[in-house]
Amino acid sequence: QKEVEQDPGPLSVPEGAIVSLNCTYSNSAFQYFMWYRQYSRKGPELLMYTYSSGNKEDGRFTAQVDKSSKYISLFIRDSQPSDSATYLCAMKKETNAGKSTFGDGTTLTVKP
Amino acid sequence: DVKVTQSSRYLVKRTGEKVFLECVQDMDHENMFWYRQDPGLGLRLIYFSYDVKMKEKGDIPEGYSVSREKKERFSLILESASTNQTSMYLCASSLAASGRVKETQYFGPGTRLLVL
């Protein structure tokens, strides 16, 4: 069983929709939770970074971590065609010296 | 702006060839990583280096080796390329950080390798 499972998608939504992207994990040692965005033919880039449980908001993006359920989510409000990309969740342990464990990614298409 | 560059965007090699993939970062980062990315399998860590001449195996090191002679450069070597090594290879770097300090991995654009 993988340590990190991500809803596989693909996901297709109309412009303006609220999007929810989700990951579950099995290892309670994960303390740092990240979301990366990857456009086609590019490398991933960090979108959101949270430590432990709670919510973090940045513009139209909200990252939510529920450590009791071992569940993280990324919400995108008022989605735009420019949000069309693959979204990867990633997690890191406190003592992991930089190594992150990634989900497989969810490909999102926002249709105008 | 952090820049991570990879030597080639596309590469075609034959089975059995020795293949070198180079990665260079310009931000004096301690940590460097090599991943491969395949549909349905996500991003998998091949090797990791946290300092010059230091390396650590990731999840799928078989068939690969790495070299880090200088801090800014991390090379991935396929000793004898095989068709199952056809993939997208991504290099990343990050600043070594402890505690709750945000530690971002910066990725290069990737190299699409096709082994025939």
PDB file of C-alpha atoms in Angstrom:
ATOM      1  CA  GLN A   1       0.000   0.000   0.000  1.00  0.00           C
ATOM      2  CA  LYS A   2       1.288   3.461  -0.901  1.00  0.00           C
ATOM      3  CA  GLU A   3       1.997   5.887   1.912  1.00  0.00           C
ATOM      4  CA  VAL A   4       0.171   8.658   0.031  1.00  0.00           C
ATOM      5  CA  GLU A   5      -2.955   8.113  -2.058  1.00  0.00           C
ATOM      6  CA  GLN A   6      -4.346  10.846  -4.266  1.00  0.00           C
ATOM      7  CA  ASP A   7      -7.741  10.973  -5.955  1.00  0.00           C
ATOM      8  CA  PRO A   8      -6.744   9.952  -9.482  1.00  0.00           C
ATOM      9  CA  GLY A   9      -8.991  12.130 -11.625  1.00  0.00           C
ATOM     10  CA  PRO A  10      -8.933  13.400 -14.261  1.00  0.00           C
ATOM     11  CA  LEU A  11     -11.217  16.214 -13.252  1.00  0.00           C
ATOM     12  CA  SER A  12     -13.028  18.509 -15.689  1.00  0.00           C
ATOM     13  CA  VAL A  13     -15.000  21.508 -14.428  1.00  0.00           C
ATOM     14  CA  PRO A  14     -16.540  24.648 -15.924  1.00  0.00           C
ATOM     15  CA  GLU A  15     -14.887  28.003 -15.323  1.00  0.00           C
ATOM     16  CA  GLY A  16     -15.908  29.508 -11.986  1.00  0.00           C
ATOM     17  CA  ALA A  17     -16.496  26.160 -10.262  1.00  0.00           C
ATOM     18  CA  ILE A  18     -15.092  25.270  -6.865  1.00  0.00           C
ATOM     19  CA  VAL A  19     -12.578  22.453  -7.139  1.00  0.00           C
ATOM     20  CA  SER A  20     -11.640  20.018  -4.388  1.00  0.00           C
ATOM     21  CA  LEU A  21      -8.472  17.928  -4.676  1.00  0.00           C
ATOM     22  CA  ASN A  22      -7.762  15.308  -2.027  1.00  0.00           C
ATOM     23  CA  CYS A  23      -5.079  13.040  -0.620  1.00  0.00           C
ATOM     24  CA  THR A  24      -5.009  10.494   2.166  1.00  0.00           C
ATOM     25  CA  TYR A  25      -1.945   9.122   3.890  1.00  0.00           C
ATOM     26  CA  SER A  26      -1.105   6.277   6.217  1.00  0.00           C
ATOM     27  CA  ASN A  27       2.000   7.443   8.080  1.00  0.00           C
ATOM     28  CA  SER A  28       1.269   9.611  11.117  1.00  0.00           C
ATOM     29  CA  ALA A  29       4.890  10.834  11.102  1.00  0.00           C
ATOM     30  CA  PHE A  30       4.134  13.243   8.239  1.00  0.00           C
ATOM     31  CA  GLN A  31       4.197  16.793   9.597  1.00  0.00           C
ATOM     32  CA  TYR A  32       4.619  19.001   6.527  1.00  0.00           C
ATOM     33  CA  PHE A  33       2.084  19.032   3.725  1.00  0.00           C
ATOM     34  CA  MET A  34       2.555  20.584   0.310  1.00  0.00           C
ATOM     35  CA  TRP A  35       0.664  21.033  -2.925  1.00  0.00           C
ATOM     36  CA  TYR A  36       2.575  21.371  -6.164  1.00  0.00           C
ATOM     37  CA  ARG A  37       1.162  22.441  -9.523  1.00  0.00           C
ATOM     38  CA  GLN A  38       2.604  21.058 -12.737  1.00  0.00           C
ATOM     39  CA  TYR A  39       1.767  22.516 -16.109  1.00  0.00           C
ATOM     40  CA  SER A  40       2.155  20.358 -19.187  1.00  0.00           C
ATOM     41  CA  ARG A  41       5.807  19.825 -20.165  1.00  0.00           C
ATOM     42  CA  LYS A  42       7.071  21.682 -17.099  1.00  0.00           C
ATOM     43  CA  GLY A  43       8.438  20.678 -13.697  1.00  0.00           C
ATOM     44  CA  PRO A  44       6.224  20.950 -10.582  1.00  0.00           C
ATOM     45  CA  GLU A  45       6.174  24.238  -8.657  1.00  0.00           C
ATOM     46  CA  LEU A  46       5.180  24.711  -5.028  1.00  0.00           C
ATOM     47  CA  LEU A  47       1.693  26.133  -4.567  1.00  0.00           C
ATOM     48  CA  MET A  48       0.904  25.712  -0.859  1.00  0.00           C
ATOM     49  CA  TYR A  49       2.869  24.649   2.216  1.00  0.00           C
ATOM     50  CA  THR A  50       1.338  23.853   5.616  1.00  0.00           C
ATOM     51  CA  TYR A  51       2.608  22.505   8.889  1.00  0.00           C
ATOM     52  CA  SER A  52       0.391  20.191  10.942  1.00  0.00           C
ATOM     53  CA  SER A  53      -3.410  20.487  11.060  1.00  0.00           C
ATOM     54  CA  GLY A  54      -5.524  23.453  10.029  1.00  0.00           C
ATOM     55  CA  ASN A  55      -6.325  25.660   7.063  1.00  0.00           C
ATOM     56  CA  LYS A  56      -4.161  27.980   5.047  1.00  0.00           C
ATOM     57  CA  GLU A  57      -5.497  30.402   2.479  1.00  0.00           C
ATOM     58  CA  ASP A  58      -3.685  32.111  -0.380  1.00  0.00           C
ATOM     59  CA  GLY A  59      -5.903  34.002  -2.779  1.00  0.00           C
ATOM     60  CA  ARG A  60      -8.264  31.561  -4.464  1.00  0.00           C
ATOM     61  CA  PHE A  61      -6.465  28.555  -2.954  1.00  0.00           C
ATOM     62  CA  THR A  62      -7.116  26.979   0.447  1.00  0.00           C
ATOM     63  CA  ALA A  63      -5.125  24.064   1.820  1.00  0.00           C
ATOM     64  CA  GLN A  64      -6.728  22.010   4.569  1.00  0.00           C
ATOM     65  CA  VAL A  65      -5.029  19.390   6.744  1.00  0.00           C
ATOM     66  CA  ASP A  66      -6.873  17.002   9.067  1.00  0.00           C
ATOM     67  CA  LYS A  67      -4.228  14.934  10.830  1.00  0.00           C
ATOM     68  CA  SER A  68      -6.776  12.981  12.868  1.00  0.00           C
ATOM     69  CA  SER A  69      -8.253  11.613   9.639  1.00  0.00           C
ATOM     70  CA  LYS A  70      -4.942  11.628   7.750  1.00  0.00           C
ATOM     71  CA  TYR A  71      -6.572  13.633   5.004  1.00  0.00           C
ATOM     72  CA  ILE A  72      -5.524  16.770   3.134  1.00  0.00           C
ATOM     73  CA  SER A  73      -7.364  18.856   0.591  1.00  0.00           C
ATOM     74  CA  LEU A  74      -6.744  21.723  -1.786  1.00  0.00           C
ATOM     75  CA  PHE A  75      -9.702  23.915  -2.685  1.00  0.00           C
ATOM     76  CA  ILE A  76      -9.676  26.243  -5.665  1.00  0.00           C
ATOM     77  CA  ARG A  77     -12.385  28.909  -5.731  1.00  0.00           C
ATOM     78  CA  ASP A  78     -13.564  30.608  -8.910  1.00  0.00           C
ATOM     79  CA  SER A  79     -11.490  28.244 -11.024  1.00  0.00           C
ATOM     80  CA  GLN A  80      -9.915  29.638 -14.205  1.00  0.00           C
ATOM     81  CA  PRO A  81      -8.713  27.964 -17.406  1.00  0.00           C
ATOM     82  CA  SER A  82      -5.183  28.904 -16.298  1.00  0.00           C
ATOM     83  CA  ASP A  83      -5.643  26.537 -13.328  1.00  0.00           C
ATOM     84  CA  SER A  84      -5.659  23.604 -15.762  1.00  0.00           C
ATOM     85  CA  ALA A  85      -2.686  21.504 -14.653  1.00  0.00           C
ATOM     86  CA  THR A  86      -1.740  18.412 -12.699  1.00  0.00           C
ATOM     87  CA  TYR A  87      -1.793  18.904  -8.933  1.00  0.00           C
ATOM     88  CA  LEU A  88       0.479  16.821  -6.739  1.00  0.00           C
ATOM     89  CA  CYS A  89       0.206  16.501  -2.986  1.00  0.00           C
ATOM     90  CA  ALA A  90       3.438  15.902  -1.070  1.00  0.00           C
ATOM     91  CA  MET A  91       4.312  15.211   2.554  1.00  0.00           C
ATOM     92  CA  LYS A  92       7.416  15.231   4.661  1.00  0.00           C
ATOM     93  CA  LYS A  93       8.396  13.850   8.062  1.00  0.00           C
ATOM     94  CA  GLU A  94      10.061  16.005  10.703  1.00  0.00           C
ATOM     95  CA  THR A  95      13.362  14.178  10.448  1.00  0.00           C
ATOM     96  CA  ASN A  96      13.378  13.403   6.754  1.00  0.00           C
ATOM     97  CA  ALA A  97      16.246  15.649   5.711  1.00  0.00           C
ATOM     98  CA  GLY A  98      14.444  17.104   2.744  1.00  0.00           C
ATOM     99  CA  LYS A  99      12.795  14.024   1.254  1.00  0.00           C
ATOM    100  CA  SER A 100       9.115  14.310   0.399  1.00  0.00           C
ATOM    101  CA  THR A 101       6.641  11.602  -0.531  1.00  0.00           C
ATOM    102  CA  PHE A 102       4.436  12.553  -3.469  1.00  0.00           C
ATOM    103  CA  GLY A 103       0.961  11.526  -4.532  1.00  0.00           C
ATOM    104  CA  ASP A 104       0.443  10.408  -8.118  1.00  0.00           C
ATOM    105  CA  GLY A 105      -1.246  13.666  -9.133  1.00  0.00           C
ATOM    106  CA  THR A 106      -4.704  14.742 -10.271  1.00  0.00           C
ATOM    107  CA  THR A 107      -5.089  16.343 -13.684  1.00  0.00           C
ATOM    108  CA  LEU A 108      -7.551  19.234 -13.687  1.00  0.00           C
ATOM    109  CA  THR A 109      -9.094  20.844 -16.763  1.00  0.00           C
ATOM    110  CA  VAL A 110     -11.101  24.039 -16.354  1.00  0.00           C
ATOM    111  CA  LYS A 111     -13.263  24.679 -19.409  1.00  0.00           C
ATOM    112  CA  PRO A 112     -14.067  28.267 -20.421  1.00  0.00           C
TER     113      PRO A 112
ATOM    114  CA  ASP B   1      14.731  33.519  -8.940  1.00  0.00           C
ATOM    115  CA  VAL B   2      15.883  29.985  -8.315  1.00  0.00           C
ATOM    116  CA  LYS B   3      16.879  28.226 -11.455  1.00  0.00           C
ATOM    117  CA  VAL B   4      17.269  24.504 -11.920  1.00  0.00           C
ATOM    118  CA  THR B   5      18.417  23.535 -15.376  1.00  0.00           C
ATOM    119  CA  GLN B   6      18.658  20.113 -16.956  1.00  0.00           C
ATOM    120  CA  SER B   7      21.046  19.343 -19.785  1.00  0.00           C
ATOM    121  CA  SER B   8      18.458  18.103 -22.294  1.00  0.00           C
ATOM    122  CA  ARG B   9      14.700  18.410 -22.754  1.00  0.00           C
ATOM    123  CA  TYR B  10      14.474  15.348 -25.007  1.00  0.00           C
ATOM    124  CA  LEU B  11      16.853  12.436 -25.413  1.00  0.00           C
ATOM    125  CA  VAL B  12      16.717   9.272 -27.512  1.00  0.00           C
ATOM    126  CA  LYS B  13      19.127   6.444 -26.673  1.00  0.00           C
ATOM    127  CA  ARG B  14      19.568   2.796 -27.580  1.00  0.00           C
ATOM    128  CA  THR B  15      19.358  -0.160 -25.205  1.00  0.00           C
ATOM    129  CA  GLY B  16      22.682  -0.764 -23.526  1.00  0.00           C
ATOM    130  CA  GLU B  17      24.017   2.764 -23.926  1.00  0.00           C
ATOM    131  CA  LYS B  18      25.397   4.657 -20.951  1.00  0.00           C
ATOM    132  CA  VAL B  19      23.315   7.786 -20.400  1.00  0.00           C
ATOM    133  CA  PHE B  20      24.229  10.907 -18.452  1.00  0.00           C
ATOM    134  CA  LEU B  21      21.612  13.375 -17.277  1.00  0.00           C
ATOM    135  CA  GLU B  22      22.956  16.581 -15.783  1.00  0.00           C
ATOM    136  CA  CYS B  23      21.282  18.994 -13.411  1.00  0.00           C
ATOM    137  CA  VAL B  24      22.580  22.375 -12.279  1.00  0.00           C
ATOM    138  CA  GLN B  25      21.095  24.734  -9.680  1.00  0.00           C
ATOM    139  CA  ASP B  26      22.200  28.301  -9.045  1.00  0.00           C
ATOM    140  CA  MET B  27      20.951  28.897  -5.488  1.00  0.00           C
ATOM    141  CA  ASP B  28      23.636  27.193  -3.401  1.00  0.00           C
ATOM    142  CA  HIS B  29      21.158  24.542  -2.243  1.00  0.00           C
ATOM    143  CA  GLU B  30      22.454  21.669  -0.164  1.00  0.00           C
ATOM    144  CA  ASN B  31      19.835  19.125  -1.229  1.00  0.00           C
ATOM    145  CA  MET B  32      19.420  17.779  -4.740  1.00  0.00           C
ATOM    146  CA  PHE B  33      17.089  15.068  -6.004  1.00  0.00           C
ATOM    147  CA  TRP B  34      16.453  12.928  -9.055  1.00  0.00           C
ATOM    148  CA  TYR B  35      12.923  11.656  -9.731  1.00  0.00           C
ATOM    149  CA  ARG B  36      11.247   9.829 -12.537  1.00  0.00           C
ATOM    150  CA  GLN B  37       7.627  10.510 -13.404  1.00  0.00           C
ATOM    151  CA  ASP B  38       5.442   7.940 -15.135  1.00  0.00           C
ATOM    152  CA  PRO B  39       1.688   7.931 -15.828  1.00  0.00           C
ATOM    153  CA  GLY B  40      -0.171   6.131 -13.068  1.00  0.00           C
ATOM    154  CA  LEU B  41       2.959   5.836 -10.916  1.00  0.00           C
ATOM    155  CA  GLY B  42       3.496   9.481 -10.026  1.00  0.00           C
ATOM    156  CA  LEU B  43       6.788  10.965  -8.944  1.00  0.00           C
ATOM    157  CA  ARG B  44       9.277   8.430  -7.611  1.00  0.00           C
ATOM    158  CA  LEU B  45      12.566   9.314  -5.946  1.00  0.00           C
ATOM    159  CA  ILE B  46      15.614   7.668  -7.514  1.00  0.00           C
ATOM    160  CA  TYR B  47      18.473   9.258  -5.547  1.00  0.00           C
ATOM    161  CA  PHE B  48      18.983  12.122  -3.168  1.00  0.00           C
ATOM    162  CA  SER B  49      22.087  14.085  -2.176  1.00  0.00           C
ATOM    163  CA  TYR B  50      22.329  16.329   0.867  1.00  0.00           C
ATOM    164  CA  ASP B  51      25.910  17.463   0.344  1.00  0.00           C
ATOM    165  CA  VAL B  52      28.837  17.242  -2.040  1.00  0.00           C
ATOM    166  CA  LYS B  53      29.932  13.638  -2.533  1.00  0.00           C
ATOM    167  CA  MET B  54      27.031  12.427  -0.358  1.00  0.00           C
ATOM    168  CA  LYS B  55      24.207  10.372  -1.799  1.00  0.00           C
ATOM    169  CA  GLU B  56      21.317   8.346  -0.535  1.00  0.00           C
ATOM    170  CA  LYS B  57      19.155   5.814  -2.348  1.00  0.00           C
ATOM    171  CA  GLY B  58      15.557   6.706  -2.961  1.00  0.00           C
ATOM    172  CA  ASP B  59      12.697   4.352  -3.680  1.00  0.00           C
ATOM    173  CA  ILE B  60      13.872   3.020  -7.058  1.00  0.00           C
ATOM    174  CA  PRO B  61      17.703   3.230  -7.337  1.00  0.00           C
ATOM    175  CA  GLU B  62      18.206   0.006  -9.309  1.00  0.00           C
ATOM    176  CA  GLY B  63      19.837   0.598 -12.681  1.00  0.00           C
ATOM    177  CA  TYR B  64      20.908   4.133 -11.765  1.00  0.00           C
ATOM    178  CA  SER B  65      23.878   5.811 -10.140  1.00  0.00           C
ATOM    179  CA  VAL B  66      24.580   9.446  -9.279  1.00  0.00           C
ATOM    180  CA  SER B  67      27.504  11.798  -8.901  1.00  0.00           C
ATOM    181  CA  ARG B  68      27.808  15.029  -6.954  1.00  0.00           C
ATOM    182  CA  GLU B  69      31.325  16.424  -7.263  1.00  0.00           C
ATOM    183  CA  LYS B  70      30.260  20.054  -6.949  1.00  0.00           C
ATOM    184  CA  LYS B  71      27.471  21.570  -4.893  1.00  0.00           C
ATOM    185  CA  GLU B  72      25.611  23.002  -7.861  1.00  0.00           C
ATOM    186  CA  ARG B  73      25.695  19.911 -10.057  1.00  0.00           C
ATOM    187  CA  PHE B  74      24.013  16.526  -9.648  1.00  0.00           C
ATOM    188  CA  SER B  75      24.324  13.912 -12.365  1.00  0.00           C
ATOM    189  CA  LEU B  76      22.158  10.857 -12.938  1.00  0.00           C
ATOM    190  CA  ILE B  77      23.776   7.959 -14.770  1.00  0.00           C
ATOM    191  CA  LEU B  78      22.034   5.062 -16.448  1.00  0.00           C
ATOM    192  CA  GLU B  79      24.820   2.494 -16.627  1.00  0.00           C
ATOM    193  CA  SER B  80      23.167   0.408 -19.352  1.00  0.00           C
ATOM    194  CA  ALA B  81      19.910   1.921 -20.557  1.00  0.00           C
ATOM    195  CA  SER B  82      16.894  -0.355 -20.877  1.00  0.00           C
ATOM    196  CA  THR B  83      13.484   0.233 -22.436  1.00  0.00           C
ATOM    197  CA  ASN B  84      11.812   0.284 -19.006  1.00  0.00           C
ATOM    198  CA  GLN B  85      13.852   3.374 -18.202  1.00  0.00           C
ATOM    199  CA  THR B  86      11.924   5.355 -20.804  1.00  0.00           C
ATOM    200  CA  SER B  87      10.435   8.102 -18.676  1.00  0.00           C
ATOM    201  CA  MET B  88      10.351  11.763 -17.724  1.00  0.00           C
ATOM    202  CA  TYR B  89      13.277  12.557 -15.395  1.00  0.00           C
ATOM    203  CA  LEU B  90      12.986  15.498 -13.039  1.00  0.00           C
ATOM    204  CA  CYS B  91      15.738  17.085 -11.009  1.00  0.00           C
ATOM    205  CA  ALA B  92      14.994  19.215  -7.935  1.00  0.00           C
ATOM    206  CA  SER B  93      16.934  21.137  -5.317  1.00  0.00           C
ATOM    207  CA  SER B  94      16.129  22.581  -1.903  1.00  0.00           C
ATOM    208  CA  LEU B  95      17.777  24.470   0.898  1.00  0.00           C
ATOM    209  CA  ALA B  96      18.495  22.320   3.937  1.00  0.00           C
ATOM    210  CA  ALA B  97      16.120  23.490   6.650  1.00  0.00           C
ATOM    211  CA  SER B  98      15.119  22.274  10.054  1.00  0.00           C
ATOM    212  CA  GLY B  99      12.006  22.614  12.120  1.00  0.00           C
ATOM    213  CA  ARG B 100       9.057  24.439  10.632  1.00  0.00           C
ATOM    214  CA  VAL B 101      10.997  26.523   8.162  1.00  0.00           C
ATOM    215  CA  LYS B 102       9.431  26.145   4.783  1.00  0.00           C
ATOM    216  CA  GLU B 103      11.502  23.869   2.628  1.00  0.00           C
ATOM    217  CA  THR B 104      10.581  24.159  -1.001  1.00  0.00           C
ATOM    218  CA  GLN B 105      11.788  21.831  -3.685  1.00  0.00           C
ATOM    219  CA  TYR B 106      12.513  23.662  -6.929  1.00  0.00           C
ATOM    220  CA  PHE B 107      12.181  21.514 -10.002  1.00  0.00           C
ATOM    221  CA  GLY B 108      13.866  21.638 -13.366  1.00  0.00           C
ATOM    222  CA  PRO B 109      11.842  21.398 -16.606  1.00  0.00           C
ATOM    223  CA  GLY B 110      12.458  17.674 -16.969  1.00  0.00           C
ATOM    224  CA  THR B 111      14.153  15.432 -19.529  1.00  0.00           C
ATOM    225  CA  ARG B 112      12.013  13.095 -21.605  1.00  0.00           C
ATOM    226  CA  LEU B 113      14.142  10.032 -22.244  1.00  0.00           C
ATOM    227  CA  LEU B 114      13.202   7.447 -24.823  1.00  0.00           C
ATOM    228  CA  VAL B 115      15.193   4.213 -24.855  1.00  0.00           C
ATOM    229  CA  LEU B 116      14.801   2.177 -28.037  1.00  0.00           C
TER     230      LEU B 116
END
